[in-house]
Coordinates of C-alpha atoms in Angstrom, one line a residue:
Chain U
X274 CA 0.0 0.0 0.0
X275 CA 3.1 2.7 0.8
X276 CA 4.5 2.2 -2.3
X277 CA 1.5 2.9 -4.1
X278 CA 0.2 5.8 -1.9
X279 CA 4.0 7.4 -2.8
X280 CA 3.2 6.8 -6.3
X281 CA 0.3 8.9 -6.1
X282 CA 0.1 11.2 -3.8
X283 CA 2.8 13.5 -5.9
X284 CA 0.8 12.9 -8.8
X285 CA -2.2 14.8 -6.4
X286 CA 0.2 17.1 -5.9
X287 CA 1.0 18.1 -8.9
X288 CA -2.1 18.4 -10.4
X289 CA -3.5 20.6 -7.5
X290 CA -0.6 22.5 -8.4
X291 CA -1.5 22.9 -11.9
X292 CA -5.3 23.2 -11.5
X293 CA -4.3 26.3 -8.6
X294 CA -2.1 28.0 -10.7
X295 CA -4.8 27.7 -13.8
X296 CA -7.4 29.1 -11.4
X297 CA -5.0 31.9 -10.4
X298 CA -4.6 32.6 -13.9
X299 CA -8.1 32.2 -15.1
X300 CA -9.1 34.7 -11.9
X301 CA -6.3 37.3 -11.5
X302 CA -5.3 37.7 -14.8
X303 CA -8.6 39.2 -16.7
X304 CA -8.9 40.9 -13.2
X305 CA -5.3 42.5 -13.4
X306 CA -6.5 43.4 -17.0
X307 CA -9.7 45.5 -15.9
X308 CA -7.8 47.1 -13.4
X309 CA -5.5 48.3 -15.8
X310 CA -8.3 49.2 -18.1
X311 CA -10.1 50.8 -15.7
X312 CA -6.5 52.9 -15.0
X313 CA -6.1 54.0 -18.6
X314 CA -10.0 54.7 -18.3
X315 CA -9.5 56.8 -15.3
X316 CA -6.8 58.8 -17.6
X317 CA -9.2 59.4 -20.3
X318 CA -10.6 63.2 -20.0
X319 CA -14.1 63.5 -20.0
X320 CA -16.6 64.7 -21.9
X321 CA -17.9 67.8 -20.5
X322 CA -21.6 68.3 -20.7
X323 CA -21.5 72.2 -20.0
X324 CA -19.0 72.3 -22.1
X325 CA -21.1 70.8 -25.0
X326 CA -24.1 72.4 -23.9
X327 CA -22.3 76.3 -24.0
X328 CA -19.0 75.8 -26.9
X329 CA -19.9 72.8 -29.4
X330 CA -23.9 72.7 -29.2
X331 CA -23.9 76.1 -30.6
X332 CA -22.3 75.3 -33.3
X333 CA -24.7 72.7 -35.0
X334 CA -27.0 75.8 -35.4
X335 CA -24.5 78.5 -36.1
X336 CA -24.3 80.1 -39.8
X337 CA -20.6 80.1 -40.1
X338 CA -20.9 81.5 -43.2
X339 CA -22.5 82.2 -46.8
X340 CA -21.4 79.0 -48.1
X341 CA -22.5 76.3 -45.5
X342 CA -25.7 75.4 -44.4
X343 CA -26.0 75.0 -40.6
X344 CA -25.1 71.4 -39.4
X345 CA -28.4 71.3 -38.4
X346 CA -30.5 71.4 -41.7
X347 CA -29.2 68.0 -42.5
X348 CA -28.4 67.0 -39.3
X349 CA -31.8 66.9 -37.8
X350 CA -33.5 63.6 -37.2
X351 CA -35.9 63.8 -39.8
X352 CA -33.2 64.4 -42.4
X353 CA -30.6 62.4 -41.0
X354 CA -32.8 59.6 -40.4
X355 CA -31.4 57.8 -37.4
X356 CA -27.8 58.6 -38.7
X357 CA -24.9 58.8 -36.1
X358 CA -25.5 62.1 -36.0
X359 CA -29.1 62.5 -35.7
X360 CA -30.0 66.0 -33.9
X361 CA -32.9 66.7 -31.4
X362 CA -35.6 68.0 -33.5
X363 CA -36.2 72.2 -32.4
X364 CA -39.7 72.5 -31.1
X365 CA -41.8 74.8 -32.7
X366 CA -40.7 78.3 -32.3
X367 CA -37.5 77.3 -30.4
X368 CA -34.3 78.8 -31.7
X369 CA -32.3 75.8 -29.4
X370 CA -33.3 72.8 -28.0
X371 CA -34.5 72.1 -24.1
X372 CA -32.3 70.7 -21.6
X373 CA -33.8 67.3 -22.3
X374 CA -33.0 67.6 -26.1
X375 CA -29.8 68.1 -25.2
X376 CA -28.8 65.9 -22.7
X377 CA -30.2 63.1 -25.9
X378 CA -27.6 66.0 -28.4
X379 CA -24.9 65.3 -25.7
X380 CA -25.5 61.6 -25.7
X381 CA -25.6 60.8 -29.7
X382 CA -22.4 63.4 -30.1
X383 CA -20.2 61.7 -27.4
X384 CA -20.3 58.6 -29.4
X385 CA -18.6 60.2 -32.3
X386 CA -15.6 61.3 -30.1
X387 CA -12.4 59.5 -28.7
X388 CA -12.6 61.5 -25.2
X389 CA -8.3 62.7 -25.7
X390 CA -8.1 61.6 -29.0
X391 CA -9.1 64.3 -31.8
X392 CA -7.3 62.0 -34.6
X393 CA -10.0 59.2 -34.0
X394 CA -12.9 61.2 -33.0
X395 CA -15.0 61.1 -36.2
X396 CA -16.7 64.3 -35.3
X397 CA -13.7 66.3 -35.9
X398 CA -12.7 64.5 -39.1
X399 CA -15.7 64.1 -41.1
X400 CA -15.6 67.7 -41.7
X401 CA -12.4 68.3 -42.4
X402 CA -11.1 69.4 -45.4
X403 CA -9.1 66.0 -46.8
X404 CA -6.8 68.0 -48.0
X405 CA -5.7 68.6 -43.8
X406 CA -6.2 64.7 -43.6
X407 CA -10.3 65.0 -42.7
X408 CA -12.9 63.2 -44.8
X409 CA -15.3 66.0 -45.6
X410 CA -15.4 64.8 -49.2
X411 CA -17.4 62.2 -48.0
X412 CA -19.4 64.3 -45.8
X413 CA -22.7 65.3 -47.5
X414 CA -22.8 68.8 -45.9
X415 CA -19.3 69.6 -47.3
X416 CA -16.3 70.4 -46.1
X417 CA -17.2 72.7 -43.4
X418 CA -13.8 73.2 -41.8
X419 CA -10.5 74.0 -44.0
X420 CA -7.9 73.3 -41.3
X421 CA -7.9 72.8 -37.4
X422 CA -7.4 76.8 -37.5
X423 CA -10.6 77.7 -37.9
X424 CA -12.3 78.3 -34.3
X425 CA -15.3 76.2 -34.2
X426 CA -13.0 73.1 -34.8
X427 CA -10.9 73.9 -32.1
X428 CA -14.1 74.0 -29.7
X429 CA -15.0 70.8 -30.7
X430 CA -11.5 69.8 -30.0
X431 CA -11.3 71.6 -26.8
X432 CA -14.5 69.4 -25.8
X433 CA -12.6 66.3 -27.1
X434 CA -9.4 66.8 -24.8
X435 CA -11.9 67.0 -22.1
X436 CA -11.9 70.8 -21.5
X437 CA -14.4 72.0 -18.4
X438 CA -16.8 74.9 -18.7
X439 CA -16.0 77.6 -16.6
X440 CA -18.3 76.6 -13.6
X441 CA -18.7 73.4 -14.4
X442 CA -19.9 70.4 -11.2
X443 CA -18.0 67.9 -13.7
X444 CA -14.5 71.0 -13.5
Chain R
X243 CA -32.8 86.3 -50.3
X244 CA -31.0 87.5 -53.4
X245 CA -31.6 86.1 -56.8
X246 CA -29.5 87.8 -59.3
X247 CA -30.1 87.4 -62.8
X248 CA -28.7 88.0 -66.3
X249 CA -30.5 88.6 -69.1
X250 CA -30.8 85.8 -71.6
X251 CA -30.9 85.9 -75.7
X252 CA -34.0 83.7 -77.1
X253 CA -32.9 80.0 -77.3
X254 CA -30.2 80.1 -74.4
X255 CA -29.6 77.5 -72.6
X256 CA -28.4 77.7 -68.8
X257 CA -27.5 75.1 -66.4
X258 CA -28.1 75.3 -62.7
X259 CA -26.4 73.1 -59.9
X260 CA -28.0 72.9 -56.4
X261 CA -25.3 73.1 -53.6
X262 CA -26.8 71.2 -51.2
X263 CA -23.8 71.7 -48.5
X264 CA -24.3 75.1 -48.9
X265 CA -26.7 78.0 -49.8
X266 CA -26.4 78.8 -53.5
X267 CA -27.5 77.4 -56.3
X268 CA -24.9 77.8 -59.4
X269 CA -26.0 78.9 -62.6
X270 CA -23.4 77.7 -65.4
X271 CA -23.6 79.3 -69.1
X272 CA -22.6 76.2 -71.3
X273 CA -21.3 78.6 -74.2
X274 CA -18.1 79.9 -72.4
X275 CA -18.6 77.2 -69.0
X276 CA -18.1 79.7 -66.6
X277 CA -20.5 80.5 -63.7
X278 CA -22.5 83.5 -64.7
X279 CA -25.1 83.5 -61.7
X280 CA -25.3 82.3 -58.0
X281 CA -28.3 82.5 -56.5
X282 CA -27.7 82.9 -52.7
X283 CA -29.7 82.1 -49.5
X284 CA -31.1 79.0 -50.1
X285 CA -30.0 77.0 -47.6
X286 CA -30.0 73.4 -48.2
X287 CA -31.0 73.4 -51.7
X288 CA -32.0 69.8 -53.4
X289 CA -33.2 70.2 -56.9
X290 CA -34.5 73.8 -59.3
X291 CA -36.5 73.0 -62.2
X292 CA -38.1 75.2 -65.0
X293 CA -41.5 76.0 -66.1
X294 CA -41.7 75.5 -69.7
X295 CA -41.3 79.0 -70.8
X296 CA -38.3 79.7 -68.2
X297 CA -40.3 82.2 -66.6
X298 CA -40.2 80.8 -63.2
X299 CA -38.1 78.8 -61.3
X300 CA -39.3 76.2 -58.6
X301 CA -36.8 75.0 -55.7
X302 CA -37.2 72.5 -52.9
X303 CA -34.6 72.8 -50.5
X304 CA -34.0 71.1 -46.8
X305 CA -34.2 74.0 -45.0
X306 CA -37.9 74.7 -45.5
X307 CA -41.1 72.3 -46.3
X308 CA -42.2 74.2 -49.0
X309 CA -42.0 74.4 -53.1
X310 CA -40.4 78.0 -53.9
X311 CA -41.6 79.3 -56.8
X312 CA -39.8 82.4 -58.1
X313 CA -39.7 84.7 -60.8
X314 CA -36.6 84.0 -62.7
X315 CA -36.5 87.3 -64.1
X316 CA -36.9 89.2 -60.9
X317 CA -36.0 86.6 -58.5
X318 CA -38.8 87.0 -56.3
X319 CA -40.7 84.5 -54.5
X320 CA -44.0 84.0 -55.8
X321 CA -45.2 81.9 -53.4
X322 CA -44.0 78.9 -50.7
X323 CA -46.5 76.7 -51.5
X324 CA -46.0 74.1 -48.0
X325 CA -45.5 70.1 -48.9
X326 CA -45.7 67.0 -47.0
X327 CA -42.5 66.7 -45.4
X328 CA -38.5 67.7 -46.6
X329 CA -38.6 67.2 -50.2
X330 CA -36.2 65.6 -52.7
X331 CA -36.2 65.7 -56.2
X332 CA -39.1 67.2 -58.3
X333 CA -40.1 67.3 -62.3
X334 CA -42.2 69.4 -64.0
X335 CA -44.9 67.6 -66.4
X336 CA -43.9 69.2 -69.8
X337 CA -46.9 70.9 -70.4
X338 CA -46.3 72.9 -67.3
X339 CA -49.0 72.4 -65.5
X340 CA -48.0 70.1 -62.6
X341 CA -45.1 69.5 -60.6
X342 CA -44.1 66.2 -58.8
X343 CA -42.1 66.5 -55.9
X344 CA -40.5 63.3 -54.0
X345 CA -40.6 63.5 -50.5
X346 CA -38.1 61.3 -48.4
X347 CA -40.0 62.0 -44.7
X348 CA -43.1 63.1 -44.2
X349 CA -43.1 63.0 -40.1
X350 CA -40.4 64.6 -37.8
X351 CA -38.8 61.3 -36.7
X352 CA -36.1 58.9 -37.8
X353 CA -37.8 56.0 -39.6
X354 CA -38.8 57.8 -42.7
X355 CA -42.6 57.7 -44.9
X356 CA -42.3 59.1 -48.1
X357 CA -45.0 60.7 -50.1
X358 CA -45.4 62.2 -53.7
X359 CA -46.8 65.7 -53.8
X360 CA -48.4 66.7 -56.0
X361 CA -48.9 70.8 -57.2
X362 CA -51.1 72.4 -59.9
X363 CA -49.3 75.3 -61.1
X364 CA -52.1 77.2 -61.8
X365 CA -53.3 77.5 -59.1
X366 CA -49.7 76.7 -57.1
X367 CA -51.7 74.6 -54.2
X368 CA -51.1 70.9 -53.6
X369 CA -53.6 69.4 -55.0
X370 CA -52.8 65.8 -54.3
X371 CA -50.5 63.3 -52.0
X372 CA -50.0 59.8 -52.6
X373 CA -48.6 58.0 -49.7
X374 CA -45.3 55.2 -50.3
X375 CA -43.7 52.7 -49.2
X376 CA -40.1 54.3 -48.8
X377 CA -39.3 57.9 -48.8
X378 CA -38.9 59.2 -52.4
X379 CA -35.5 59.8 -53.6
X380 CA -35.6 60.7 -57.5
X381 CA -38.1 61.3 -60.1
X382 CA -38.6 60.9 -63.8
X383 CA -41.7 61.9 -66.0
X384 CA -42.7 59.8 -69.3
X385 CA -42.4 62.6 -72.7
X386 CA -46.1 62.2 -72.8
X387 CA -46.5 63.2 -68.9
X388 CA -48.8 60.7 -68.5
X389 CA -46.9 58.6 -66.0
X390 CA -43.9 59.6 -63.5
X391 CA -41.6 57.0 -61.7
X392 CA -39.8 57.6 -58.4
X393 CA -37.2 55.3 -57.0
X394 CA -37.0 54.4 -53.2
X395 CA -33.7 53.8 -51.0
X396 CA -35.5 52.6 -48.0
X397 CA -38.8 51.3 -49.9
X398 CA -36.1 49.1 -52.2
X399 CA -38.7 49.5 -55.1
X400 CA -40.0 52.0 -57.8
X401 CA -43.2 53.6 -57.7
X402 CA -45.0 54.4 -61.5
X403 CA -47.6 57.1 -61.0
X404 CA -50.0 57.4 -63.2
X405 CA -50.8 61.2 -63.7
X406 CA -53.8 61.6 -65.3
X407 CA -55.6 59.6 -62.4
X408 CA -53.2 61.3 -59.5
X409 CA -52.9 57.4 -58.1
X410 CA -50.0 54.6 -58.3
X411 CA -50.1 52.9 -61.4
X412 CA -47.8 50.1 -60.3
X413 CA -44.0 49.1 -58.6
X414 CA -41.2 47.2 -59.1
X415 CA -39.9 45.8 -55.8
X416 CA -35.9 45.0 -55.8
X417 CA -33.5 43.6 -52.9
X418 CA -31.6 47.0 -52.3
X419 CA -32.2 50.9 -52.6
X420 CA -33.1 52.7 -55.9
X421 CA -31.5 55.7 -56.6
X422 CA -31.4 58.2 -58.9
X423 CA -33.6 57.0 -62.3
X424 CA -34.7 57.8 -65.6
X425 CA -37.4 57.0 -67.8
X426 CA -36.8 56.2 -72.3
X427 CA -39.5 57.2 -74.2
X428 CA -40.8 56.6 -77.6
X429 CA -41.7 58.5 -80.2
X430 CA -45.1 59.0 -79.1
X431 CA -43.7 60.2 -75.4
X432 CA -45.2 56.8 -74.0
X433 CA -42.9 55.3 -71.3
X434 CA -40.9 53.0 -73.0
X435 CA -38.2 51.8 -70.3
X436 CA -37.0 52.9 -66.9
X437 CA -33.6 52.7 -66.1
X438 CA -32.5 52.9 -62.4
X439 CA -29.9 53.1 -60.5
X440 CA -29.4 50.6 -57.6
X441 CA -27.5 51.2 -54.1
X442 CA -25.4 47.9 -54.0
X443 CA -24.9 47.7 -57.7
X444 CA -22.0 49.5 -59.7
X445 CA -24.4 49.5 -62.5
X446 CA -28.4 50.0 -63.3
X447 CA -31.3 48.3 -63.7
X448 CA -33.9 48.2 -66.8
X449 CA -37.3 48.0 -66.6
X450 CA -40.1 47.2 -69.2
X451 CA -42.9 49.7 -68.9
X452 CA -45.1 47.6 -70.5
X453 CA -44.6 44.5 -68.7
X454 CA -43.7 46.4 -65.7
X455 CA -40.4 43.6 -65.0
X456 CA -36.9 44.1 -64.5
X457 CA -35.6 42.7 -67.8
X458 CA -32.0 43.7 -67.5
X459 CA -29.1 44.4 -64.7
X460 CA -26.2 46.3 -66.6
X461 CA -23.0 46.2 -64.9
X462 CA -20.3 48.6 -65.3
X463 CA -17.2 47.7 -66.8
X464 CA -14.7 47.1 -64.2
X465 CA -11.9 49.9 -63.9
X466 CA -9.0 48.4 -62.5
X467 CA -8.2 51.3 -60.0
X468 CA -11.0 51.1 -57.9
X469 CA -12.3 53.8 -55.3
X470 CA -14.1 53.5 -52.2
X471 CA -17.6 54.7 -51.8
X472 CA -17.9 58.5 -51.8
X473 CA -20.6 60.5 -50.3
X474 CA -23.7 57.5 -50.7
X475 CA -23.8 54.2 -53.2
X476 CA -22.0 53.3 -55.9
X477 CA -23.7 54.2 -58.9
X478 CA -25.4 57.5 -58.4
X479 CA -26.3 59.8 -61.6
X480 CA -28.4 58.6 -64.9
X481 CA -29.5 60.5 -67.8
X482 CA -30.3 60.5 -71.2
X483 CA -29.3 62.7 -74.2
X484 CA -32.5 64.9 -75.6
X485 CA -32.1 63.4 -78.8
X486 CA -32.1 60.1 -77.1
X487 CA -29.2 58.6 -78.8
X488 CA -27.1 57.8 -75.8
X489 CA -27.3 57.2 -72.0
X490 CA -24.5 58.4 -69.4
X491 CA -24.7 56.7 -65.8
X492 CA -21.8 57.6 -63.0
X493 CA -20.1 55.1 -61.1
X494 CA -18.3 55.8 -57.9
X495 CA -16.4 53.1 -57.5
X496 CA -14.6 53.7 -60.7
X497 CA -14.9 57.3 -60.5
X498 CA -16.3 57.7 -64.4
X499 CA -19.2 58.4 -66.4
X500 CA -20.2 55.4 -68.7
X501 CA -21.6 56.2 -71.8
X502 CA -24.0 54.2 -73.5
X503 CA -25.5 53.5 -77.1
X504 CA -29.4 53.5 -77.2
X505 CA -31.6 51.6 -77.7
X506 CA -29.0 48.9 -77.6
X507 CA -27.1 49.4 -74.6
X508 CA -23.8 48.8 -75.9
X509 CA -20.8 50.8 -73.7
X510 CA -19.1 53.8 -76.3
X511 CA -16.9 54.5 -73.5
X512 CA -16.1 55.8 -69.9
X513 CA -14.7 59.1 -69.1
X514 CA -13.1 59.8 -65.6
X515 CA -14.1 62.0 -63.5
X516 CA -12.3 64.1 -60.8
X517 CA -10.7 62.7 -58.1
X518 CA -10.3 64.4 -54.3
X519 CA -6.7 64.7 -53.1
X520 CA -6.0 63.0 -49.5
X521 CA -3.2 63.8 -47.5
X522 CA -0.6 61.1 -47.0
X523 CA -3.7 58.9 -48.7
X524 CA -4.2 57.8 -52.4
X525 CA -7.1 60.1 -53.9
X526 CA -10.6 59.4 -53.5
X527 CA -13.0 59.7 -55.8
X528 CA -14.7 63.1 -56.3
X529 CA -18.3 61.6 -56.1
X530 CA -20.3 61.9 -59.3
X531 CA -23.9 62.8 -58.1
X532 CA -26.2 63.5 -61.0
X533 CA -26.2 64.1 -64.9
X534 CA -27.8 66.9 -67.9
X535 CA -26.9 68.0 -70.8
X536 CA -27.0 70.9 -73.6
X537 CA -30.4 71.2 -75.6
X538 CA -28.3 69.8 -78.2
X539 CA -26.8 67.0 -77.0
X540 CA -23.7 67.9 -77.6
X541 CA -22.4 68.4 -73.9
X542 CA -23.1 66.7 -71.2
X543 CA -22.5 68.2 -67.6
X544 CA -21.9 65.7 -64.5
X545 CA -22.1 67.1 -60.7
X546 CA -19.5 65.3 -58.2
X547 CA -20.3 66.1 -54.4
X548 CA -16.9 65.9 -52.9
X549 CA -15.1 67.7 -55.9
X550 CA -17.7 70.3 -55.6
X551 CA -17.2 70.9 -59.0
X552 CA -19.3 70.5 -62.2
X553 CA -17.5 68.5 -65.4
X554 CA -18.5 69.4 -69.0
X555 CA -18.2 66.6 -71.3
X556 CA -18.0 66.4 -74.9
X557 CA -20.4 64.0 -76.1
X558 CA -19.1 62.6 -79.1
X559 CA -15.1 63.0 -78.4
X560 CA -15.8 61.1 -74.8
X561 CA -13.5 63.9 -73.0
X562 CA -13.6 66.2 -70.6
X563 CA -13.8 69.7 -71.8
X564 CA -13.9 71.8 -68.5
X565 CA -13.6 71.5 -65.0
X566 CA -15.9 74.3 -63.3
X567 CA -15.9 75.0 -59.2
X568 CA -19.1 75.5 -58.0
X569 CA -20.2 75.4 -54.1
X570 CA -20.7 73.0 -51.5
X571 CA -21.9 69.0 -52.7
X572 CA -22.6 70.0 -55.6
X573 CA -26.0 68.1 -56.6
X574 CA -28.9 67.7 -58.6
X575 CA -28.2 69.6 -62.2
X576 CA -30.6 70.6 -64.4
X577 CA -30.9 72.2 -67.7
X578 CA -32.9 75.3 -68.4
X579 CA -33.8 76.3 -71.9
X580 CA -35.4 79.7 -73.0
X581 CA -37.6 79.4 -75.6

């Protein structure tokens, strides 16, 4: 009987070793994992809704001049059609939209965005000119900005990189 | 809203481009093709046709739910006569005396129900709307005017109206979007065959208006570039000459305008069309949107959205002849002729 239990009590052993360490590995290892992602998470700025509401909202109705139509002409839901960027529609006789409309604006916008990353954030490349690396050939209202000059993109950007509102509960 | 005009010689022709990114509408003179006219403060614009004498023009633009008819002389607004919902493209019957108008979403939400309004121009009220499947997208009338076709993107299928009894006539379902389409006629201006462009296809369908089946699919030659999709689908412009010779359709994806022989639909040839330059990037296509020609069929002028210019071709040399800048996504074109 000894020589047998020797025989296999190491193999026991072992393979408690083995099943431990793949336990360890199966629990710590996606759990090391989210804690990292939830570090580089943490890092990420974030999207400012007074910030959207007072610098970048704005602009979807703005006339930034004679040879654009305002984002919002096309924009709106009913035109868009349940496009990425569908816009509240403005009730009747409203020259912006309700706090309701847009906290829903805020929403649909932050999903075009890469909070810290402008390069990825298709809201600031779709209407860029291509010819400053944007896609606004492709956009079917144009190419609204010619460069990351011009001011309006750089509140958009601003909003990207995480920028506060003066005032802001989220600054 | 400013609508400046030039005075026009008797039989001048004058071709207008809606730029729908922006707020002008460019009016082209094909004798020297060189903008000679911007009308400005139209914001949105989709299509401007012509009554039959030229003396007024009628716009639909997104800005507004209405059919703006003007002046063309003065410029003025005549009336805003409201429609069902934002409007797409829109014909005139030739006799004048109605206008069709496509509308792509006739409520205020996201899932769209298109319409066809219909206007007497007499009395510039709607007169009629017919309810559809799909919202509208494009429109063509028969030579007689008796019957009008309108393709659907989300509907997948063509709607034939007939116009004497303001009701559908009958449809043509398909497995993908219809674009931009155009109707042959005979002799007699009876419908003879439709021609449509399809969203998935880097080609066009054919349909037998008397049988009322798809009888053909045409595909484009392959070009051996290739270009992604610009602006939306891959074939997207139709037309044919007035003296109904020969039909030009735009491709995308190959960036060209294919000509065609008719009534036999053999290709004559393809002529490219201008490309966007991409930094760092290989250049994209310029997006060829939609197609018209000279009275004579001599030249034939294509729009292309992300160029946001216009491109005058010569019809029977197959070439390019000018390049001319307009405005924003540059769009539906249209030829006006004074008698």
């Amino acid at each position: 009987m000894v020589p047998m239990i020797s025989k296999i009590l190491p193999k026991i052993i072992t393979a408690g070793i083995v099943v431990a360490a793949a336990i360890s590995l199966y629990v710590f290892v996606p759990f090391a994992r989210a804690q990292a992602s939830q570090g580089a998470d943490a890092q990420k700025p974030q999207l400012d809704y007074e910030f959207f509401k007072t610098r970048v909202e704005p602009i979807f109705l703005k006339r930034r001049s004679a040879d654009h139509a305002r984002c919002y002409v096309c924009h709106q839901i009913k035109i868009h059609t349940g496009g990425p960027l569908s816009l509240q529609t403005l009730l009747p006789g409203m020259t912006f939209w309700t706090e309701e409309q847009s906290r829903v604006n805020f929403e649909t916008v932050s999903k075009l965005v890469v909070p810290g990353d402008p390069a990825s954030s298709l809201l600031l490349r779709k209407p860029m000119s291509p010819e400053a690396g944007g896609l606004s050939d492709t956009h079917q209202g144009g190419w609204q900005f010619a460069s990351d000059d011009d001011p309006d993109w750089k509140n958009i950007k601003a909003w990207v990189m995480g920028q506060k509102a003066a005032g802001s509960s989220a600054q | 809203m400013l609508f400046a005009v030039v005075p026009l010689v008797a039989s001048t022709a004058r071709i207008y481009v809606t730029n729908r990114g922006g707020t002008t509408i460019s009016v082209i003179d094909p004798a020297t093709n060189k903008v000679v006219e911007t009308i400005t403060g139209v914001e949105g614009p989709e299509v401007v046709r012509f009554s039959p004498d030229g003396s007024r023009v009628y716009i639909v633009a997104r800005s507004e739910d209405v059919l703006d008819v003007r002046d063309r002389k003065s410029g003025k607004t005549i009336k805003k006569v409201p429609i069902s919902g934002w409007g797409n493209d829109a014909m005139v019957t030739p006799d004048g005396k109605l206008i069709v108008i496509c509308i792509f979403n006739s409520t205020t939400g996201p899932d769209p129900i298109g319409a066809l309004d219909i206007i007497d121009t007499k009395s510039l009220e709607k007169i009629k709307t017919i309810p559809t499947k799909g919202g509208l997208h494009d429109i063509a009338v028969t030579g007689d005017g008796k019957f009008a076709a309108a393709g659907s993107p989300v509907g997948r299928s063509i709607t034939v109206f007939d116009l004497q009894k303001l009701e559908i006539a009958w449809e043509v379902q398909y497995d993908q979007g219809v674009v931009p389409l155009t109707i042959e006629s005979g002799p007699d201006g009876a419908g003879r065959r439709i021609f449509a462009q399809l969203s998935k296809t880097n080609g066009f369908s054919v349909v037998d208006f008397a049988t009322h089946k798809e009888v053909d699919r045409i595909i484009y030659p392959i070009d051996p570039k290739g270009y992604g999709n610009s602006c939306e689908g891959m074939s997207h412009g139709i037309g044919i000459a007035p003296d109904g010779k020969t039909l030009w359709a735009n491709s995308r994806t190959v960036n060209s305008v294919f000509a065609y022989s008719l009534p036999d639909l053999k290709v004559l040839g393809r002529v490219p069309l201008p490309e966007v330059k991409v930094l760092g990037k290989e250049p994209r296509s310029g997006g060829p949107a939609w197609i018209t020609f000279t009275p004579d069929s001599k030249t034939v002028y294509v729009s292309t959205c992300g160029a946001r210019t216009v491109t005058a071709i010569d019809v029977n040399g197959l070439k390019e002849v000018a390049r001319i800048p307009v405005g924003e996504v540059a769009d539906r074109i249209s030829t006006l002729v004074v008698p």
